[in-house]
mmCIF file of C-alpha atoms and ligand atoms in Angstrom:
data_model
loop_
_atom_site.group_PDB
_atom_site.id
_atom_site.type_symbol
_atom_site.label_atom_id
_atom_site.label_comp_id
_atom_site.label_asym_id
_atom_site.label_seq_id
_atom_site.Cartn_x
_atom_site.Cartn_y
_atom_site.Cartn_z
ATOM 1 C CA UNK A 1 56.940 103.612 246.239
ATOM 2 C CA UNK A 2 53.463 101.176 246.138
ATOM 3 C CA UNK A 3 54.182 99.223 249.180
ATOM 4 C CA UNK A 4 55.655 96.297 246.859
ATOM 5 C CA UNK A 5 58.867 93.953 245.994
ATOM 6 C CA UNK A 6 59.662 94.682 242.628
ATOM 7 C CA UNK A 7 62.851 91.932 242.427
ATOM 8 C CA UNK A 8 65.082 92.109 239.971
ATOM 9 C CA UNK A 9 63.233 89.137 238.370
ATOM 10 C CA UNK A 10 59.741 90.021 238.988
ATOM 11 C CA UNK A 11 61.359 93.550 236.759
ATOM 12 C CA UNK A 12 63.108 91.874 234.045
ATOM 13 C CA UNK A 13 59.083 89.447 234.040
ATOM 14 C CA UNK A 14 57.133 92.634 233.503
ATOM 15 C CA UNK A 15 59.228 94.291 230.954
ATOM 16 C CA UNK A 16 59.233 91.367 229.038
ATOM 17 C CA UNK A 17 55.505 91.347 228.254
ATOM 18 C CA UNK A 18 56.584 93.986 225.594
ATOM 19 C CA UNK A 19 58.081 91.710 224.350
ATOM 20 C CA UNK A 20 54.877 88.943 223.201
ATOM 21 C CA UNK A 21 57.567 86.689 221.072
ATOM 22 C CA UNK A 22 60.166 86.607 225.047
ATOM 23 C CA UNK A 23 61.087 83.430 225.198
ATOM 24 C CA UNK A 24 62.680 84.253 228.771
ATOM 25 C CA UNK A 25 66.409 83.514 228.369
ATOM 26 C CA UNK A 26 67.081 87.539 229.298
ATOM 27 C CA UNK A 27 65.119 86.710 231.882
ATOM 28 C CA UNK A 28 67.980 83.691 233.120
ATOM 29 C CA UNK A 29 70.486 84.919 231.697
ATOM 30 C CA UNK A 30 70.145 88.512 234.214
ATOM 31 C CA UNK A 31 68.925 85.627 236.898
ATOM 32 C CA UNK A 32 72.758 84.137 235.826
ATOM 33 C CA UNK A 33 74.646 87.506 236.295
ATOM 34 C CA UNK A 34 72.784 88.822 238.866
ATOM 35 C CA UNK A 35 73.933 86.093 240.526
ATOM 36 C CA UNK A 36 77.354 85.799 239.924
ATOM 37 C CA UNK A 37 77.110 89.661 241.768
ATOM 38 C CA UNK A 38 76.040 88.663 244.842
ATOM 39 C CA UNK A 39 78.814 85.565 244.791
ATOM 40 C CA UNK A 40 81.707 88.231 244.232
ATOM 41 C CA UNK A 41 80.089 90.981 246.676
ATOM 42 C CA UNK A 42 79.771 87.819 249.067
ATOM 43 C CA UNK A 43 84.028 87.770 248.398
ATOM 44 C CA UNK A 44 84.804 91.223 248.025
ATOM 45 C CA UNK A 45 83.097 92.242 250.820
ATOM 46 C CA UNK A 46 84.768 89.605 252.472
ATOM 47 C CA UNK A 47 88.144 90.437 250.826
ATOM 48 C CA UNK A 48 90.476 91.169 253.683
ATOM 49 C CA UNK A 49 88.873 88.114 256.317
ATOM 50 C CA UNK A 50 89.207 85.993 253.807
ATOM 51 C CA UNK A 51 92.643 85.848 252.656
ATOM 52 C CA UNK A 52 92.075 87.323 249.064
ATOM 53 C CA UNK A 53 93.441 90.416 249.408
ATOM 54 C CA UNK A 54 96.348 91.402 247.586
ATOM 55 C CA UNK A 55 98.209 90.241 244.656
ATOM 56 C CA UNK A 56 98.638 86.882 242.618
ATOM 57 C CA UNK A 57 102.439 88.576 241.134
ATOM 58 C CA UNK A 58 100.160 87.616 237.687
ATOM 59 C CA UNK A 59 100.369 90.309 235.504
ATOM 60 C CA UNK A 60 96.393 90.367 232.904
ATOM 61 C CA UNK A 61 96.332 91.458 229.328
ATOM 62 C CA UNK A 62 96.216 95.552 229.644
ATOM 63 C CA UNK A 63 99.559 95.095 231.558
ATOM 64 C CA UNK A 64 98.572 95.369 235.178
ATOM 65 C CA UNK A 65 98.769 94.139 237.846
ATOM 66 C CA UNK A 66 96.374 90.824 238.438
ATOM 67 C CA UNK A 67 94.249 90.850 242.010
ATOM 68 C CA UNK A 68 92.896 87.869 243.987
ATOM 69 C CA UNK A 69 89.499 89.364 242.961
ATOM 70 C CA UNK A 70 89.946 90.300 239.337
ATOM 71 C CA UNK A 71 90.776 86.472 238.940
ATOM 72 C CA UNK A 72 87.677 85.310 240.892
ATOM 73 C CA UNK A 73 85.472 87.473 239.679
ATOM 74 C CA UNK A 74 86.034 86.853 236.102
ATOM 75 C CA UNK A 75 85.572 83.312 236.918
ATOM 76 C CA UNK A 76 82.706 83.545 238.665
ATOM 77 C CA UNK A 77 81.399 85.406 235.677
ATOM 78 C CA UNK A 78 82.585 83.274 233.271
ATOM 79 C CA UNK A 79 81.319 79.550 235.207
ATOM 80 C CA UNK A 80 77.711 81.220 235.917
ATOM 81 C CA UNK A 81 77.352 82.037 232.844
ATOM 82 C CA UNK A 82 78.866 79.806 230.179
ATOM 83 C CA UNK A 83 76.301 76.592 230.432
ATOM 84 C CA UNK A 84 72.223 78.496 230.668
ATOM 85 C CA UNK A 85 72.873 78.152 226.996
ATOM 86 C CA UNK A 86 71.805 81.656 226.201
ATOM 87 C CA UNK A 87 74.988 82.871 225.658
ATOM 88 C CA UNK A 88 76.893 82.244 222.304
ATOM 89 C CA UNK A 89 79.770 83.302 223.086
ATOM 90 C CA UNK A 90 82.184 85.824 225.791
ATOM 91 C CA UNK A 91 84.772 88.609 226.060
ATOM 92 C CA UNK A 92 86.461 89.890 229.283
ATOM 93 C CA UNK A 93 89.172 92.490 230.560
ATOM 94 C CA UNK A 94 90.486 90.004 232.164
ATOM 95 C CA UNK A 95 90.961 87.476 228.604
ATOM 96 C CA UNK A 96 92.846 87.591 226.064
ATOM 97 C CA UNK A 97 90.894 85.775 223.681
ATOM 98 C CA UNK A 98 87.281 85.188 223.351
ATOM 99 C CA UNK A 99 85.857 82.838 226.025
ATOM 100 C CA UNK A 100 83.828 80.359 223.524
ATOM 101 C CA UNK A 101 80.720 78.559 225.197
ATOM 102 C CA UNK A 102 82.197 74.695 226.300
ATOM 103 C CA UNK A 103 80.834 72.724 223.402
ATOM 104 C CA UNK A 104 78.454 70.532 225.688
ATOM 105 C CA UNK A 105 76.887 72.637 226.644
ATOM 106 C CA UNK A 106 73.327 74.250 223.838
ATOM 107 C CA UNK A 107 74.515 77.935 222.203
ATOM 108 C CA UNK A 108 72.282 81.104 222.655
ATOM 109 C CA UNK A 109 70.982 83.802 220.897
ATOM 110 C CA UNK A 110 73.262 86.333 223.424
ATOM 111 C CA UNK A 111 76.390 87.919 223.272
ATOM 112 C CA UNK A 112 78.521 88.450 226.770
ATOM 113 C CA UNK A 113 81.402 91.116 227.712
ATOM 114 C CA UNK A 114 81.860 92.169 230.729
ATOM 115 C CA UNK A 115 85.027 93.597 233.087
ATOM 116 C CA UNK A 116 84.261 91.213 236.113
ATOM 117 C CA UNK A 117 85.980 93.364 238.777
ATOM 118 C CA UNK A 118 86.469 97.016 237.592
ATOM 119 C CA UNK A 119 88.417 99.180 239.688
ATOM 120 C CA UNK A 120 90.733 96.004 241.085
ATOM 121 C CA UNK A 121 93.891 98.259 241.983
ATOM 122 C CA UNK A 122 91.736 99.609 244.928
ATOM 123 C CA UNK A 123 90.315 96.703 246.651
ATOM 124 C CA UNK A 124 93.118 96.509 249.151
ATOM 125 C CA UNK A 125 92.292 99.788 250.702
ATOM 126 C CA UNK A 126 87.841 99.392 250.378
ATOM 127 C CA UNK A 127 87.607 101.056 247.454
ATOM 128 C CA UNK A 128 83.936 100.402 246.612
ATOM 129 C CA UNK A 129 84.961 97.989 243.282
ATOM 130 C CA UNK A 130 82.467 96.950 240.710
ATOM 131 C CA UNK A 131 81.424 94.819 237.714
ATOM 132 C CA UNK A 132 80.088 96.259 234.108
ATOM 133 C CA UNK A 133 78.355 94.235 231.356
ATOM 134 C CA UNK A 134 77.080 93.836 228.155
ATOM 135 C CA UNK A 135 74.341 92.432 226.249
ATOM 136 C CA UNK A 136 74.027 91.989 222.362
ATOM 137 C CA UNK A 137 72.050 89.314 219.728
ATOM 138 C CA UNK A 138 74.109 86.842 218.181
ATOM 139 C CA UNK A 139 74.598 88.280 214.693
ATOM 140 C CA UNK A 140 76.450 84.465 213.452
ATOM 141 C CA UNK A 141 74.500 81.670 212.918
ATOM 142 C CA UNK A 142 71.784 80.389 215.634
ATOM 143 C CA UNK A 143 73.024 76.889 216.810
ATOM 144 C CA UNK A 144 76.817 78.039 216.451
ATOM 145 C CA UNK A 145 79.897 78.767 218.692
ATOM 146 C CA UNK A 146 79.771 83.005 218.589
ATOM 147 C CA UNK A 147 82.799 84.604 217.152
ATOM 148 C CA UNK A 148 85.059 87.161 217.846
ATOM 149 C CA UNK A 149 82.078 89.294 214.938
ATOM 150 C CA UNK A 150 79.336 88.817 217.505
ATOM 151 C CA UNK A 151 81.451 90.499 220.071
ATOM 152 C CA UNK A 152 82.869 93.580 217.256
ATOM 153 C CA UNK A 153 79.534 95.282 217.129
ATOM 154 C CA UNK A 154 78.571 98.606 217.795
ATOM 155 C CA UNK A 155 77.334 100.121 220.981
ATOM 156 C CA UNK A 156 74.024 101.105 219.310
ATOM 157 C CA UNK A 157 73.415 96.885 219.222
ATOM 158 C CA UNK A 158 73.527 97.005 222.742
ATOM 159 C CA UNK A 159 70.154 95.390 224.396
ATOM 160 C CA UNK A 160 71.109 95.096 227.805
ATOM 161 C CA UNK A 161 74.132 97.170 229.172
ATOM 162 C CA UNK A 162 74.404 97.848 233.232
ATOM 163 C CA UNK A 163 77.086 97.713 235.855
ATOM 164 C CA UNK A 164 77.099 96.838 239.904
ATOM 165 C CA UNK A 165 78.786 98.672 242.419
ATOM 166 C CA UNK A 166 80.153 96.700 245.048
ATOM 167 C CA UNK A 167 79.964 100.156 248.233
ATOM 168 C CA UNK A 168 78.080 100.291 251.330
ATOM 169 C CA UNK A 169 75.962 98.721 249.980
ATOM 170 C CA UNK A 170 75.763 96.375 246.335
ATOM 171 C CA UNK A 171 73.326 97.609 243.950
ATOM 172 C CA UNK A 172 72.473 97.265 240.715
ATOM 173 C CA UNK A 173 71.930 100.118 237.832
ATOM 174 C CA UNK A 174 71.175 98.602 234.277
ATOM 175 C CA UNK A 175 69.222 99.467 230.820
ATOM 176 C CA UNK A 176 66.999 97.282 228.390
ATOM 177 C CA UNK A 177 66.626 100.664 226.098
ATOM 178 C CA UNK A 178 63.117 101.288 228.979
ATOM 179 C CA UNK A 179 64.728 103.353 231.199
ATOM 180 C CA UNK A 180 66.790 103.145 233.837
ATOM 181 C CA UNK A 181 66.897 100.951 237.065
ATOM 182 C CA UNK A 182 68.852 100.524 240.289
ATOM 183 C CA UNK A 183 68.050 97.638 242.684
ATOM 184 C CA UNK A 184 70.164 97.509 245.942
ATOM 185 C CA UNK A 185 71.366 93.512 247.157
ATOM 186 C CA UNK A 186 68.960 92.418 250.325
ATOM 187 C CA UNK A 187 71.631 90.110 251.878
ATOM 188 C CA UNK A 188 69.235 89.193 254.017
ATOM 189 C CA UNK A 189 67.410 87.577 252.078
ATOM 190 C CA UNK A 190 69.732 87.382 248.255
ATOM 191 C CA UNK A 191 67.786 89.731 246.492
ATOM 192 C CA UNK A 192 67.640 93.076 244.184
ATOM 193 C CA UNK A 193 64.989 94.829 245.198
ATOM 194 C CA UNK A 194 64.060 97.913 242.797
ATOM 195 C CA UNK A 195 65.412 100.430 245.023
ATOM 196 C CA UNK A 196 66.386 103.440 242.109
ATOM 197 C CA UNK A 197 63.422 102.642 239.391
ATOM 198 C CA UNK A 198 63.655 105.754 236.195
ATOM 199 C CA UNK A 199 67.402 106.887 237.467
ATOM 200 C CA UNK A 200 68.134 110.561 235.227
ATOM 201 C CA UNK A 201 71.431 112.572 235.559
ATOM 202 C CA UNK A 202 70.459 115.870 235.936
ATOM 203 C CA UNK A 203 71.248 118.049 232.701
ATOM 204 C CA UNK A 204 74.348 119.879 234.147
ATOM 205 C CA UNK A 205 77.695 118.555 236.037
ATOM 206 C CA UNK A 206 78.111 119.623 239.388
ATOM 207 C CA UNK A 207 81.138 117.257 239.515
ATOM 208 C CA UNK A 208 83.737 116.653 236.944
ATOM 209 C CA UNK A 209 86.406 113.131 237.142
ATOM 210 C CA UNK A 210 89.782 112.724 235.905
ATOM 211 C CA UNK A 211 92.624 112.442 236.419
ATOM 212 C CA UNK A 212 95.239 115.585 236.656
ATOM 213 C CA UNK A 213 98.530 114.086 236.940
ATOM 214 C CA UNK A 214 98.190 113.432 233.021
ATOM 215 C CA UNK A 215 97.626 117.209 232.276
ATOM 216 C CA UNK A 216 100.817 117.576 231.309
ATOM 217 C CA UNK A 217 99.874 114.845 229.099
ATOM 218 C CA UNK A 218 97.050 115.960 226.838
ATOM 219 C CA UNK A 219 96.398 118.365 224.446
ATOM 220 C CA UNK A 220 95.871 121.828 224.602
ATOM 221 C CA UNK A 221 91.875 121.282 224.091
ATOM 222 C CA UNK A 222 91.789 119.317 227.083
ATOM 223 C CA UNK A 223 93.446 121.488 229.456
ATOM 224 C CA UNK A 224 91.195 124.787 228.235
ATOM 225 C CA UNK A 225 88.524 123.117 229.184
ATOM 226 C CA UNK A 226 89.424 122.092 232.727
ATOM 227 C CA UNK A 227 90.487 124.700 233.272
ATOM 228 C CA UNK A 228 87.268 126.357 232.213
ATOM 229 C CA UNK A 229 86.090 124.270 234.327
ATOM 230 C CA UNK A 230 88.093 125.187 237.759
ATOM 231 C CA UNK A 231 87.753 128.718 237.153
ATOM 232 C CA UNK A 232 85.822 130.534 239.168
ATOM 233 C CA UNK A 233 82.311 132.028 237.428
ATOM 234 C CA UNK A 234 79.435 132.292 239.820
ATOM 235 C CA UNK A 235 76.530 132.392 236.824
ATOM 236 C CA UNK A 236 77.248 129.219 235.260
ATOM 237 C CA UNK A 237 78.579 127.887 238.631
ATOM 238 C CA UNK A 238 82.136 127.190 238.076
ATOM 239 C CA UNK A 239 84.388 126.212 239.787
ATOM 240 C CA UNK A 240 82.683 122.312 239.710
ATOM 241 C CA UNK A 241 83.980 119.949 241.886
ATOM 242 C CA UNK A 242 86.277 118.013 241.585
ATOM 243 C CA UNK A 243 85.823 114.341 242.331
ATOM 244 C CA UNK A 244 88.556 111.044 241.346
ATOM 245 C CA UNK A 245 88.128 107.693 243.163
ATOM 246 C CA UNK A 246 89.768 105.985 240.695
ATOM 247 C CA UNK A 247 87.508 103.238 240.354
ATOM 248 C CA UNK A 248 84.853 104.314 237.214
ATOM 249 C CA UNK A 249 81.933 102.430 238.206
ATOM 250 C CA UNK A 250 81.893 104.716 241.642
ATOM 251 C CA UNK A 251 82.870 107.785 239.452
ATOM 252 C CA UNK A 252 79.957 107.007 236.806
ATOM 253 C CA UNK A 253 78.040 106.092 239.443
ATOM 254 C CA UNK A 254 78.096 109.436 241.897
ATOM 255 C CA UNK A 255 78.257 111.021 238.864
ATOM 256 C CA UNK A 256 75.137 109.702 237.359
ATOM 257 C CA UNK A 257 72.457 110.432 240.682
ATOM 258 C CA UNK A 258 74.856 114.066 241.163
ATOM 259 C CA UNK A 259 74.903 114.662 237.693
ATOM 260 C CA UNK A 260 78.759 115.266 236.546
ATOM 261 C CA UNK A 261 81.326 114.524 233.862
ATOM 262 C CA UNK A 262 83.665 111.987 233.541
ATOM 263 C CA UNK A 263 86.327 112.210 231.794
ATOM 264 C CA UNK A 264 89.578 109.595 230.439
ATOM 265 C CA UNK A 265 90.986 111.854 227.745
ATOM 266 C CA UNK A 266 93.914 109.824 225.547
ATOM 267 C CA UNK A 267 97.598 111.820 226.104
ATOM 268 C CA UNK A 268 101.439 111.218 224.666
ATOM 269 C CA UNK A 269 101.428 108.468 226.868
ATOM 270 C CA UNK A 270 98.006 106.668 226.431
ATOM 271 C CA UNK A 271 97.418 107.891 222.403
ATOM 272 C CA UNK A 272 93.847 105.870 222.564
ATOM 273 C CA UNK A 273 92.789 106.846 226.506
ATOM 274 C CA UNK A 274 92.706 103.920 228.999
ATOM 275 C CA UNK A 275 89.256 102.928 229.265
ATOM 276 C CA UNK A 276 88.436 99.698 227.378
ATOM 277 C CA UNK A 277 85.212 100.397 224.564
ATOM 278 C CA UNK A 278 83.382 96.790 224.911
ATOM 279 C CA UNK A 279 83.920 96.391 228.386
ATOM 280 C CA UNK A 280 83.492 99.701 229.843
ATOM 281 C CA UNK A 281 82.432 102.928 227.564
ATOM 282 C CA UNK A 282 80.693 101.698 225.846
ATOM 283 C CA UNK A 283 77.650 99.980 229.059
ATOM 284 C CA UNK A 284 78.732 103.375 230.827
ATOM 285 C CA UNK A 285 77.063 105.639 227.436
ATOM 286 C CA UNK A 286 73.606 103.212 226.914
ATOM 287 C CA UNK A 287 73.451 103.209 230.524
ATOM 288 C CA UNK A 288 74.500 107.019 230.301
ATOM 289 C CA UNK A 289 72.296 107.560 227.299
ATOM 290 C CA UNK A 290 69.040 106.216 228.668
ATOM 291 C CA UNK A 291 69.822 108.522 231.410
ATOM 292 C CA UNK A 292 68.917 111.401 229.494
ATOM 293 C CA UNK A 293 72.921 112.317 229.491
ATOM 294 C CA UNK A 294 75.474 111.273 226.707
ATOM 295 C CA UNK A 295 79.014 109.625 226.145
ATOM 296 C CA UNK A 296 81.987 110.731 223.386
ATOM 297 C CA UNK A 297 85.367 110.653 222.463
ATOM 298 C CA UNK A 298 85.216 114.249 221.820
ATOM 299 C CA UNK A 299 84.575 113.451 218.116
ATOM 300 C CA UNK A 300 81.650 111.385 218.015
ATOM 301 C CA UNK A 301 79.441 109.346 220.348
ATOM 302 C CA UNK A 302 80.585 106.271 222.184
ATOM 303 C CA UNK A 303 77.759 104.095 220.870
ATOM 304 C CA UNK A 304 78.238 104.765 216.520
ATOM 305 C CA UNK A 305 82.434 103.367 217.129
ATOM 306 C CA UNK A 306 83.380 100.514 215.658
ATOM 307 C CA UNK A 307 84.694 98.073 217.110
ATOM 308 C CA UNK A 308 88.268 97.010 215.058
ATOM 309 C CA UNK A 309 90.134 95.210 218.240
ATOM 310 C CA UNK A 310 89.060 93.294 221.962
ATOM 311 C CA UNK A 311 90.693 95.799 223.221
ATOM 312 C CA UNK A 312 90.563 98.136 222.015
ATOM 313 C CA UNK A 313 90.872 101.634 223.981
ATOM 314 C CA UNK A 314 88.563 104.744 223.628
ATOM 315 C CA UNK A 315 89.476 107.952 225.265
ATOM 316 C CA UNK A 316 86.565 108.695 226.758
ATOM 317 C CA UNK A 317 84.162 112.045 228.335
ATOM 318 C CA UNK A 318 80.882 111.037 229.827
ATOM 319 C CA UNK A 319 77.965 112.376 231.799
ATOM 320 C CA UNK A 320 75.799 115.616 231.791
ATOM 321 C CA UNK A 321 74.829 116.246 227.912
ATOM 322 C CA UNK A 322 74.896 119.450 229.079
ATOM 323 C CA UNK A 323 78.990 119.181 229.591
ATOM 324 C CA UNK A 324 79.378 116.245 227.363
ATOM 325 C CA UNK A 325 78.872 118.366 224.355
ATOM 326 C CA UNK A 326 80.852 121.162 226.262
ATOM 327 C CA UNK A 327 83.587 119.180 226.112
ATOM 328 C CA UNK A 328 83.016 118.865 222.559
ATOM 329 C CA UNK A 329 83.076 121.749 222.093
ATOM 330 C CA UNK A 330 86.732 122.706 223.492
ATOM 331 C CA UNK A 331 87.779 118.540 221.291
ATOM 332 C CA UNK A 332 87.007 120.690 218.475
ATOM 333 C CA UNK A 333 88.399 124.346 218.571
ATOM 334 C CA UNK A 334 84.287 125.884 218.522
ATOM 335 C CA UNK A 335 85.338 127.073 222.002
ATOM 336 C CA UNK A 336 88.530 128.086 224.430
HETATM 337 P P1 P6P B 401 93.527 106.104 236.924
HETATM 338 C C1 P6P B 401 90.320 101.124 237.136
HETATM 339 O O1 P6P B 401 91.735 100.462 236.515
HETATM 340 C C2 P6P B 401 90.180 102.061 235.846
HETATM 341 O O2 P6P B 401 90.653 100.712 234.859
HETATM 342 C C3 P6P B 401 89.195 102.490 235.750
HETATM 343 O O3 P6P B 401 88.231 102.243 236.909
HETATM 344 C C4 P6P B 401 89.426 103.956 236.315
HETATM 345 O O4 P6P B 401 87.964 105.978 235.721
HETATM 346 C C5 P6P B 401 90.708 104.637 235.784
HETATM 347 O O5 P6P B 401 90.977 102.270 235.366
HETATM 348 C C6 P6P B 401 91.618 104.637 236.058
HETATM 349 O O6 P6P B 401 92.998 105.472 235.362
HETATM 350 O O7 P6P B 401 95.079 106.010 235.499
HETATM 351 O O8 P6P B 401 93.215 107.716 236.898
HETATM 352 O O9 P6P B 401 94.263 105.313 237.414
#
């Protein structure tokens, strides 16, 4: 790099110069998200010391045991974003309904939906977790409270998608449609600094990531694909390496950088799959597509799916393009 320190704010401002009509609202929104990420990073990294490990004993809308950090992360995102005047409505994987903007604050032109702390079941084991966020323009009239309609937009309508991975370092990766860029948090002065400009996912996977304990519950086509990637064939660099952390952001981030495919198929236990369209599949699909990869439910691009429910689940095959297209061929009976 040319020795310049490109902070997140500088990158966004330089990006915005491509849009003469830009008002700075998006820059403000991204800075609010970055602030929330810094707070979540601090508490996630200090969790063992701050006594926020362990479970609250409550159950979220997904029927999952909620960890104290889950609640903290969700509250942090809501409180960081609800007053800036950039949003008309929010939605969170942790909350059953849409999250209205308090009426004492102005309604902005954006919608933000997020998974505040994905992978949280791993927190007590010190496994990396992450925040995933997705930003749309509102489709209901300006100046009014946002509605469910503003949230149920197909993924191709996203104006920005990103995630923060709280791992050996805290890193934000996002796209506004002009490349995928990674920013690493420098804790010494609390800035996200450009560390991975123009991330491109390798065309072919070296890694496959799937929870194989579900094998008996998959349909025959996906079983054939998994047997295929595990078979030895030097010409096609098989078997692929198996890597599965059980934390989507971490599995996705590694595969984005090294080349890989992440699979969460439908099964007889989970007929719609496990992962959520609005908070996980759509934002990661926008990122992977702008990094040269692909995301599919096995039959259709994730970004083309029109959501019907706030917590809609979707089978997810995401990562290196060659491999996602191959899974689609297996799923559609064209290979096997
Ligand atoms: P399984 C975490 O709960 C999560 O939503 C994702 O982060 C992760 O990829 C997936 O579930 C793991 O699910 O069924 O393999 O434990």
